[in-house]
Tab-separated table of C-alpha atoms in Angstrom:
chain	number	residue	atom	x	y	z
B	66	UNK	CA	7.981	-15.547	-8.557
B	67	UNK	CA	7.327	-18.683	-5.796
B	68	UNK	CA	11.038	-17.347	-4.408
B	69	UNK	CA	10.141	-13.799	-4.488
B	70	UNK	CA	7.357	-14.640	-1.414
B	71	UNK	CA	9.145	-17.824	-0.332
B	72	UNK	CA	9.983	-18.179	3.724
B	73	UNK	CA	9.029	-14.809	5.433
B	74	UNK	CA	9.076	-12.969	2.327
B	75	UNK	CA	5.022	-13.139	1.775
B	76	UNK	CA	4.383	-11.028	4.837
B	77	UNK	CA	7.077	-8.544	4.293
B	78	UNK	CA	5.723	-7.523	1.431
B	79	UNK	CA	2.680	-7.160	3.165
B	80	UNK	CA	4.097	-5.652	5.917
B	81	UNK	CA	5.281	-3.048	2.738
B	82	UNK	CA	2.109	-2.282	1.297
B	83	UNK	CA	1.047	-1.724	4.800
B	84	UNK	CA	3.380	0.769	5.245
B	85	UNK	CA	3.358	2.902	2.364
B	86	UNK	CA	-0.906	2.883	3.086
B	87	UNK	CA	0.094	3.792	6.648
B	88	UNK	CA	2.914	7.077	5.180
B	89	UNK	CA	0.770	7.910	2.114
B	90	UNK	CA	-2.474	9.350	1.007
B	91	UNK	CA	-4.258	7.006	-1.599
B	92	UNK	CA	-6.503	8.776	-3.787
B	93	UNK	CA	-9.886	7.243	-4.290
B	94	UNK	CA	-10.271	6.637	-8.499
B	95	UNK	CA	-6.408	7.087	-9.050
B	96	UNK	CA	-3.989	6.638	-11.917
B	97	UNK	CA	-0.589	6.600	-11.530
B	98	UNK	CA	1.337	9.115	-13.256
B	99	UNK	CA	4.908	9.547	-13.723
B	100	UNK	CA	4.919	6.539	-10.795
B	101	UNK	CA	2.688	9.029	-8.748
B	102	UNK	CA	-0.709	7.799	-7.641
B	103	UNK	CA	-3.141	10.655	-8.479
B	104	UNK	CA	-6.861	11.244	-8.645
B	105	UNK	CA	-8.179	10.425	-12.400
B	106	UNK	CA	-10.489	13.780	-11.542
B	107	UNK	CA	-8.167	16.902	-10.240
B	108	UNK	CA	-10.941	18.041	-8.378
B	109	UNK	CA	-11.435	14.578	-6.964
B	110	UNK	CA	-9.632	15.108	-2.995
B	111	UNK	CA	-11.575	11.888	-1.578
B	112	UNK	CA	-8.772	9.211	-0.319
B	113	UNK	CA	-9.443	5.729	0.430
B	114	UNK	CA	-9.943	4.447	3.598
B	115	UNK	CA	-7.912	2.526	6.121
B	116	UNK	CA	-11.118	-0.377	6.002
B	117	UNK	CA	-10.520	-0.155	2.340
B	118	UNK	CA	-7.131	-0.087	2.157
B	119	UNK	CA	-6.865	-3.111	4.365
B	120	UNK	CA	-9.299	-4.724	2.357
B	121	UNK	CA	-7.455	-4.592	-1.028
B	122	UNK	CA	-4.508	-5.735	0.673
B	123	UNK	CA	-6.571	-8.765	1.773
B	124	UNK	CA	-7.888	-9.311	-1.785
B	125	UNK	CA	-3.956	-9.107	-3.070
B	126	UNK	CA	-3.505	-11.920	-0.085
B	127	UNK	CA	-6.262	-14.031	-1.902
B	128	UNK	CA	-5.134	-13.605	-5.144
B	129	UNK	CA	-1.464	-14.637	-4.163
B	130	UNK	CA	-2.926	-17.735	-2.007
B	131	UNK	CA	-4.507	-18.562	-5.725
B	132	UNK	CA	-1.397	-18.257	-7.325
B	133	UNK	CA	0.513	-20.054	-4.917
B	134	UNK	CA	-1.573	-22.823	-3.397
B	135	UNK	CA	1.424	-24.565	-2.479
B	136	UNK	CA	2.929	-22.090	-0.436
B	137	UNK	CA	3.361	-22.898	3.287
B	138	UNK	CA	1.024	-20.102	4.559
B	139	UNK	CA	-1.654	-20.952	2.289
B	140	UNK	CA	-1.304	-24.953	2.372
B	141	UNK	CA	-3.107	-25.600	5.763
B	142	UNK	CA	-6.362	-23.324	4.760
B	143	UNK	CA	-9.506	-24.396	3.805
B	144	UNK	CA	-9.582	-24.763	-0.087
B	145	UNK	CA	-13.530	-24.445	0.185
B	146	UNK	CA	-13.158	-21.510	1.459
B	147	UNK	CA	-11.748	-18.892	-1.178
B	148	UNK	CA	-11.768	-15.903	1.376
B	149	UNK	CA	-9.691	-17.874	4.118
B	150	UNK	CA	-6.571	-16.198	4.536
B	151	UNK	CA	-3.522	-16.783	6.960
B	152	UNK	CA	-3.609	-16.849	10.623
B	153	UNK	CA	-0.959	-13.653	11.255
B	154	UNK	CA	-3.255	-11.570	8.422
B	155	UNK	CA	-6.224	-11.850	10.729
B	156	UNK	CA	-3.755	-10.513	13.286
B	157	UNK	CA	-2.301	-8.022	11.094
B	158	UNK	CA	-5.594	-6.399	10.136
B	159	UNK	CA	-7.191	-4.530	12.730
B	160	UNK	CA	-3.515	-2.672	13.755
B	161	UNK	CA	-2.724	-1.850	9.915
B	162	UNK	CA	-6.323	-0.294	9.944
B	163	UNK	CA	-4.974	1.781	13.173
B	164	UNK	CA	-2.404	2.829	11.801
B	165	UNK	CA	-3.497	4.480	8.941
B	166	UNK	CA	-6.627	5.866	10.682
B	167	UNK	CA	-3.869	7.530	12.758
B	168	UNK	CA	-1.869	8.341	10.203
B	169	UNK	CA	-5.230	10.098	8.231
B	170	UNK	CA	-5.857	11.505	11.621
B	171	UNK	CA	-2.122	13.328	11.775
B	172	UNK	CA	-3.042	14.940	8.184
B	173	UNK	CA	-6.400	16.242	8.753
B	174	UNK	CA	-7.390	16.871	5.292
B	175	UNK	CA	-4.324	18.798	4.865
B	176	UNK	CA	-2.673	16.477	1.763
B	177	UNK	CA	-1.749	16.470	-1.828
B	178	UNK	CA	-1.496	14.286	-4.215
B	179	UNK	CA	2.062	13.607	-6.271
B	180	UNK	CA	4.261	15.935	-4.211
B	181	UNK	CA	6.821	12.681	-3.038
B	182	UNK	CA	9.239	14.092	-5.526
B	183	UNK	CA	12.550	15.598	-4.780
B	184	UNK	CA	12.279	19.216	-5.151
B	185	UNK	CA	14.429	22.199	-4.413
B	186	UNK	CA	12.889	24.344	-1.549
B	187	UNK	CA	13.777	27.564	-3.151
B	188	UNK	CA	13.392	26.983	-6.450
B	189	UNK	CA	13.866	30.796	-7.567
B	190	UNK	CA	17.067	30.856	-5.648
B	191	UNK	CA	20.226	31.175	-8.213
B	192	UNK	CA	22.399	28.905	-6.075
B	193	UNK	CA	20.622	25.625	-7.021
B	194	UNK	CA	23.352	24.163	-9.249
B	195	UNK	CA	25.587	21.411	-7.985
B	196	UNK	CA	29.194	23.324	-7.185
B	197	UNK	CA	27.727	26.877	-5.927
């Protein structure tokens, strides 16, 4: 795994997770289902925060740092300190917050869960098959 988050590779996956929390409504006490993050409670509509978003992506930071003490973002902290994390993180932080505040913002309350799916816009239309 060491090569999977060697070089740059560390903070583009973190620059990943923080764009799919930045595109994508995270339900608050999900499950994933058929790869589709959904409340465990249907009538649960509560999504997690940007803060908390940002601040399980800061744990997954922590846990990789522990994983991979030898890793050249990680080397130079603190080992005292268990919550030190890298330099460009703290810099990271406060924008990836922004942007999914604004990205929350643009929905308004207007989201549902699961619907990333491919699916036919008229689905009652008779001309769906491949070759009509």
């Amino acid at each position: 795994m060491m090569e999977e988050i060697d070089d740059e590779y560390l903070r583009l996956l973190i620059a990943r997770m923080i764009t799919f929390c930045s595109t994508n409504v995270v339900p608050a006490n999900a499950k994933i289902v058929d790869g589709e993050l959904v409340p465990r409670n249907e009538a649960n509509t509560n999504i997690l925060t940007g803060e908390r978003l940002v601040q399980y992506i800061g744990i997954m930071i922590q846990l990789l740092r522990k994983r991979f003490p030898e890793h050249p973002d990680f080397k130079a902290l603190d080992p005292s300190q268990s919550n030190a994390v890298p330099d460009w993180w703290t810099a990271v932080r406060a924008s990836a917050i922004t942007a999914i505040k604004k990205y929350h913002k643009h929905l308004g309350g207007n989201y549902t869960f699961g619907q990333r799916k491919c699916r036919h816009i008229y689905p009652d239309n008779l001309n769906c098959e491949v070759g009509k």
